[in-house]
CSV table of C-alpha atoms in Angstrom, one decimal:
chain,number,residue,atom,x,y,z
A,180,UNK,CA,16.5,5.4,-12.3
A,181,UNK,CA,14.5,2.5,-13.4
A,182,UNK,CA,15.0,0.8,-9.5
A,183,UNK,CA,14.2,4.0,-8.0
A,184,UNK,CA,10.7,4.5,-9.9
A,185,UNK,CA,9.8,0.7,-9.2
A,186,UNK,CA,10.7,1.3,-5.6
A,187,UNK,CA,8.3,4.2,-5.6
A,188,UNK,CA,5.4,2.9,-7.0
A,189,UNK,CA,5.5,-0.2,-4.6
A,190,UNK,CA,6.1,2.2,-1.7
A,191,UNK,CA,2.8,3.8,-2.4
A,192,UNK,CA,0.9,0.6,-1.6
A,193,UNK,CA,2.7,0.1,1.3
A,194,UNK,CA,2.1,3.7,2.5
A,195,UNK,CA,1.0,2.5,6.5
A,196,UNK,CA,0.5,4.5,10.2
A,197,UNK,CA,-1.4,3.4,13.2
A,198,UNK,CA,-3.1,1.2,15.7
A,199,UNK,CA,-5.3,-1.9,15.8
A,200,UNK,CA,-9.1,-1.4,16.5
A,201,UNK,CA,-12.3,-3.0,16.0
A,202,UNK,CA,-12.6,-2.0,12.8
A,203,UNK,CA,-16.1,-3.9,11.9
A,204,UNK,CA,-17.8,-1.0,14.1
A,205,UNK,CA,-16.5,2.2,12.5
A,206,UNK,CA,-14.5,1.7,9.6
A,207,UNK,CA,-13.4,5.3,8.1
A,208,UNK,CA,-13.8,4.1,4.5
A,209,UNK,CA,-17.0,2.7,2.8
A,210,UNK,CA,-17.6,0.7,-0.7
A,211,UNK,CA,-17.0,3.0,-3.5
A,212,UNK,CA,-14.3,5.0,-2.2
A,213,UNK,CA,-11.6,6.3,-4.5
A,214,UNK,CA,-8.2,8.1,-4.0
A,215,UNK,CA,-6.6,9.5,-7.5
A,216,UNK,CA,-3.2,10.5,-7.2
A,217,UNK,CA,-0.7,12.3,-9.3
A,218,UNK,CA,2.8,10.8,-9.8
A,219,UNK,CA,5.7,13.2,-10.2
A,220,UNK,CA,9.9,12.7,-10.3
A,221,UNK,CA,11.0,16.2,-8.9
A,222,UNK,CA,8.7,18.8,-11.3
A,223,UNK,CA,8.1,16.0,-13.6
A,224,UNK,CA,4.5,14.2,-14.2
A,225,UNK,CA,5.4,10.6,-14.8
A,226,UNK,CA,1.9,9.2,-14.0
A,227,UNK,CA,-0.9,8.1,-12.2
A,228,UNK,CA,-2.7,5.8,-9.3
A,229,UNK,CA,-5.7,4.8,-7.9
A,230,UNK,CA,-6.7,3.3,-4.4
A,231,UNK,CA,-10.2,2.0,-4.3
A,232,UNK,CA,-12.8,0.2,-1.9
A,233,UNK,CA,-14.3,-2.0,-4.5
A,234,UNK,CA,-17.1,-4.3,-2.4
A,235,UNK,CA,-18.0,-6.7,0.2
A,236,UNK,CA,-18.0,-10.7,-0.7
A,237,UNK,CA,-17.8,-14.0,1.0
A,238,UNK,CA,-14.8,-15.5,0.4
A,239,UNK,CA,-14.0,-19.0,2.4
A,240,UNK,CA,-17.3,-18.7,4.3
A,241,UNK,CA,-16.0,-15.1,5.9
A,242,UNK,CA,-17.4,-11.7,4.6
A,243,UNK,CA,-14.7,-9.7,3.2
A,244,UNK,CA,-13.6,-6.6,1.8
A,245,UNK,CA,-11.9,-6.4,-1.7
A,246,UNK,CA,-9.8,-3.4,-2.1
A,247,UNK,CA,-7.7,-2.3,-5.0
A,248,UNK,CA,-4.7,-0.6,-6.3
A,249,UNK,CA,-3.6,0.5,-9.9
A,250,UNK,CA,-0.7,2.4,-11.0
A,251,UNK,CA,0.1,3.7,-14.5
A,252,UNK,CA,3.0,5.8,-15.7
A,253,UNK,CA,2.4,8.5,-18.5
A,254,UNK,CA,3.7,8.9,-22.3
A,255,UNK,CA,6.8,10.3,-21.1
A,256,UNK,CA,7.7,7.6,-18.4
A,257,UNK,CA,6.7,5.0,-20.7
A,258,UNK,CA,9.8,5.9,-22.8
A,259,UNK,CA,12.4,4.9,-19.9
A,260,UNK,CA,10.1,2.7,-17.5
A,261,UNK,CA,6.2,1.8,-18.4
A,262,UNK,CA,4.5,0.5,-15.3
A,263,UNK,CA,0.9,-0.7,-15.7
A,264,UNK,CA,0.3,-2.5,-12.6
A,265,UNK,CA,-3.1,-3.7,-10.5
A,266,UNK,CA,-3.0,-5.2,-6.9
A,267,UNK,CA,-6.0,-6.5,-5.4
A,268,UNK,CA,-6.5,-7.4,-1.8
A,269,UNK,CA,-9.3,-9.6,-0.1
A,270,UNK,CA,-9.2,-8.6,3.5
A,271,UNK,CA,-11.7,-9.8,6.6
A,272,UNK,CA,-14.3,-7.2,7.1
A,273,UNK,CA,-12.8,-6.7,10.4
A,274,UNK,CA,-9.3,-5.5,8.6
A,275,UNK,CA,-7.7,-8.2,10.9
A,276,UNK,CA,-6.0,-10.4,8.4
A,277,UNK,CA,-5.8,-10.8,4.6
A,278,UNK,CA,-7.4,-13.8,2.9
A,279,UNK,CA,-6.2,-13.2,-0.6
A,280,UNK,CA,-3.9,-11.1,-2.7
A,281,UNK,CA,-3.4,-10.8,-6.5
A,282,UNK,CA,-0.7,-8.8,-8.4
A,283,UNK,CA,-0.9,-8.6,-12.0
A,284,UNK,CA,2.6,-6.5,-12.9
A,285,UNK,CA,3.7,-5.3,-16.0
A,286,UNK,CA,6.8,-3.0,-14.9
A,287,UNK,CA,9.6,-2.4,-17.5
A,288,UNK,CA,10.6,-5.5,-19.2
A,289,UNK,CA,8.6,-7.9,-16.2
A,290,UNK,CA,5.4,-9.2,-17.1
A,291,UNK,CA,3.5,-11.5,-14.5
A,292,UNK,CA,0.5,-12.6,-12.8
A,293,UNK,CA,0.9,-13.4,-9.0
A,294,UNK,CA,-1.7,-14.6,-6.5
A,295,UNK,CA,-1.2,-15.5,-2.7
A,296,UNK,CA,-3.7,-17.4,-0.9
A,297,UNK,CA,-3.3,-16.9,3.1
A,298,UNK,CA,-3.7,-20.4,4.8
A,299,UNK,CA,-4.4,-20.2,8.4
A,300,UNK,CA,-5.7,-23.6,9.4
A,301,UNK,CA,-2.3,-24.4,7.6
A,302,UNK,CA,-0.1,-21.6,9.2
A,303,UNK,CA,1.0,-20.7,5.5
A,304,UNK,CA,1.1,-18.3,2.3
A,305,UNK,CA,0.9,-20.1,-0.7
A,306,UNK,CA,2.4,-18.1,-3.5
A,307,UNK,CA,1.7,-18.5,-7.2
A,308,UNK,CA,3.0,-17.4,-10.4
A,309,UNK,CA,1.4,-17.0,-13.9
A,310,UNK,CA,-0.9,-20.3,-12.4
A,311,UNK,CA,2.1,-22.5,-11.0
A,312,UNK,CA,2.7,-23.4,-6.9
A,313,UNK,CA,6.5,-21.5,-6.4
A,314,UNK,CA,6.8,-21.4,-2.7
A,315,UNK,CA,5.1,-21.7,0.8
A,316,UNK,CA,5.7,-19.6,3.3
A,317,UNK,CA,5.3,-20.4,7.3
A,318,UNK,CA,3.0,-17.3,8.8
A,319,UNK,CA,1.1,-16.5,12.2
A,320,UNK,CA,-2.7,-16.7,12.8
A,321,UNK,CA,-3.0,-12.8,11.3
A,322,UNK,CA,-0.7,-11.3,8.5
A,323,UNK,CA,-1.6,-8.6,6.1
A,324,UNK,CA,-0.5,-8.1,2.5
A,325,UNK,CA,1.4,-5.2,1.1
A,326,UNK,CA,-2.1,-3.3,-0.1
A,327,UNK,CA,-4.1,-4.4,2.8
A,328,UNK,CA,-2.0,-2.6,5.3
A,329,UNK,CA,-2.7,0.6,3.9
A,330,UNK,CA,-6.6,0.5,4.6
A,331,UNK,CA,-6.1,-1.1,8.2
A,332,UNK,CA,-3.8,1.4,9.3
A,333,UNK,CA,-6.6,3.9,8.7
A,334,UNK,CA,-8.8,2.9,11.4
A,335,UNK,CA,-7.4,4.7,14.3
A,336,UNK,CA,-6.3,8.2,15.1
A,337,UNK,CA,-2.8,8.3,14.6
A,338,UNK,CA,0.0,9.8,17.5
A,339,UNK,CA,3.1,11.4,16.7
A,340,UNK,CA,6.4,9.8,17.7
A,341,UNK,CA,5.1,6.4,18.2
A,342,UNK,CA,6.7,3.2,16.7
A,343,UNK,CA,4.5,0.4,15.0
A,344,UNK,CA,5.1,-2.8,14.1
A,345,UNK,CA,3.1,-5.1,12.0
A,346,UNK,CA,3.2,-8.8,10.8
A,347,UNK,CA,3.4,-8.4,6.8
A,348,UNK,CA,3.9,-11.0,4.3
A,349,UNK,CA,3.9,-10.6,0.1
A,350,UNK,CA,3.4,-14.6,-0.4
A,351,UNK,CA,7.4,-15.0,-1.2
A,352,UNK,CA,8.4,-13.7,2.8
A,353,UNK,CA,7.0,-12.7,5.8
A,354,UNK,CA,8.5,-9.6,8.0
A,355,UNK,CA,7.7,-7.6,10.8
A,356,UNK,CA,7.2,-4.1,9.3
A,357,UNK,CA,8.0,-1.1,11.5
A,358,UNK,CA,7.1,2.6,11.0
A,359,UNK,CA,7.5,5.6,13.2
A,360,UNK,CA,5.2,8.5,13.4
A,361,UNK,CA,6.6,11.9,13.1
A,362,UNK,CA,5.3,15.2,13.5
A,363,UNK,CA,1.8,16.8,12.7
A,364,UNK,CA,2.1,19.7,9.9
A,365,UNK,CA,-0.5,21.5,7.2
A,366,UNK,CA,0.1,20.5,3.6
A,367,UNK,CA,-1.6,21.2,0.4
A,368,UNK,CA,-2.1,19.3,-2.8
A,369,UNK,CA,-3.9,19.0,-5.7
A,370,UNK,CA,-6.8,17.8,-3.9
A,371,UNK,CA,-6.7,20.4,-1.3
A,372,UNK,CA,-5.0,21.4,1.9
A,373,UNK,CA,-4.8,18.9,5.1
A,374,UNK,CA,-3.8,18.7,8.3
A,375,UNK,CA,-1.5,15.9,8.3
A,376,UNK,CA,0.6,13.5,10.1
A,377,UNK,CA,3.8,12.3,9.2
A,378,UNK,CA,4.9,8.3,8.9
A,379,UNK,CA,8.7,6.9,8.4
A,380,UNK,CA,8.9,2.8,7.1
A,381,UNK,CA,12.1,1.8,8.4
A,382,UNK,CA,13.6,0.2,5.0
A,383,UNK,CA,16.0,-2.3,6.4
A,384,UNK,CA,12.7,-4.2,7.5
A,385,UNK,CA,11.8,-4.6,4.0
A,386,UNK,CA,14.7,-6.3,2.5
A,387,UNK,CA,13.6,-9.5,0.7
A,388,UNK,CA,9.7,-8.1,0.5
A,389,UNK,CA,10.1,-5.1,-1.7
A,390,UNK,CA,12.4,-3.6,-4.2
A,391,UNK,CA,14.0,-0.6,-2.9
A,392,UNK,CA,17.0,1.4,-3.6
A,393,UNK,CA,19.6,1.9,-1.2
A,394,UNK,CA,19.6,4.6,1.3
A,395,UNK,CA,16.1,5.5,-0.1
A,396,UNK,CA,13.9,7.6,2.7
A,397,UNK,CA,10.0,7.1,2.2
A,398,UNK,CA,7.2,9.4,3.5
A,399,UNK,CA,3.8,9.2,3.6
A,400,UNK,CA,1.5,11.6,5.0
A,401,UNK,CA,-1.7,10.9,6.3
A,402,UNK,CA,-4.6,13.4,7.0
A,403,UNK,CA,-5.8,13.8,10.6
A,404,UNK,CA,-9.7,13.9,10.0
A,405,UNK,CA,-12.1,11.2,10.2
A,406,UNK,CA,-11.1,9.4,6.8
A,407,UNK,CA,-7.3,9.5,7.6
A,408,UNK,CA,-6.7,9.3,3.9
A,409,UNK,CA,-2.8,8.7,2.4
A,410,UNK,CA,-2.5,12.6,1.2
A,411,UNK,CA,1.3,12.4,-0.2
A,412,UNK,CA,3.9,10.1,-0.5
A,413,UNK,CA,7.6,11.0,-0.9
A,414,UNK,CA,10.2,8.8,-2.0
A,415,UNK,CA,13.9,10.1,-1.9
A,416,UNK,CA,16.7,8.8,-3.7
A,417,UNK,CA,20.2,9.0,-5.4
A,418,UNK,CA,18.7,10.1,-8.5
A,419,UNK,CA,16.2,12.8,-7.1
A,420,UNK,CA,12.6,12.8,-5.3
A,421,UNK,CA,9.6,11.0,-6.6
A,422,UNK,CA,6.2,12.4,-5.2
A,423,UNK,CA,2.5,10.9,-5.1
A,424,UNK,CA,0.0,13.7,-4.0
A,425,UNK,CA,-3.6,13.3,-3.8
A,426,UNK,CA,-5.4,14.9,-6.8
A,427,UNK,CA,-8.9,14.1,-5.6
A,428,UNK,CA,-11.5,11.5,-3.6
A,429,UNK,CA,-14.6,10.4,-4.3
A,430,UNK,CA,-17.0,8.3,-2.2
A,431,UNK,CA,-15.6,9.0,1.3
A,432,UNK,CA,-17.7,8.0,4.3
């Protein structure tokens, strides 16, 4: 159960689908956007999650966005597997590449602070844990971290039955993540009813980058309106199904 819960929380900020576009001209989100989610295991509520666009700032002489994801379990789930994790991503303003990635992790007995610096001049990602340099990973000229792709893939309209590949790095491993889009439908969540399109990450490509349960099936539904927000995330594993459903949204563009 513990591995399944962790897998679900991690995949929430991995939620991805879409095609590349000139983001600088027409981003579907703005500073101040906040998306709140209810997390459940079957019919049982287990916590909440928040995705936010915080600010524009200059990093390495480049104008960047700061986006943030946080998740926490409720008092019921804390008894089994307590989670208090916050992730930050600093992304170029055109959303073509990640600049920095930080994770403050408290999950079960695991407590650590991770930071990744993407050094494109040297062609490597430097991975730090609790302030110490742990590893260096070779990267191409443009790469995304696990959080930034959730926003990058909101840039374009999604088309059914497509396959998309993205260069992704969490600092320790580089992978080309493959995501397939499915069909369009209408779903209802606590935050309202939405026309959505389904996306399905191919889990075998995530080995070494994200923890996951064997044979788990993950699906993410993005709204097909101008905001293209992740409305629902579902993870089906041996011990049941985990769901994140949009509760409310503020600061939409």
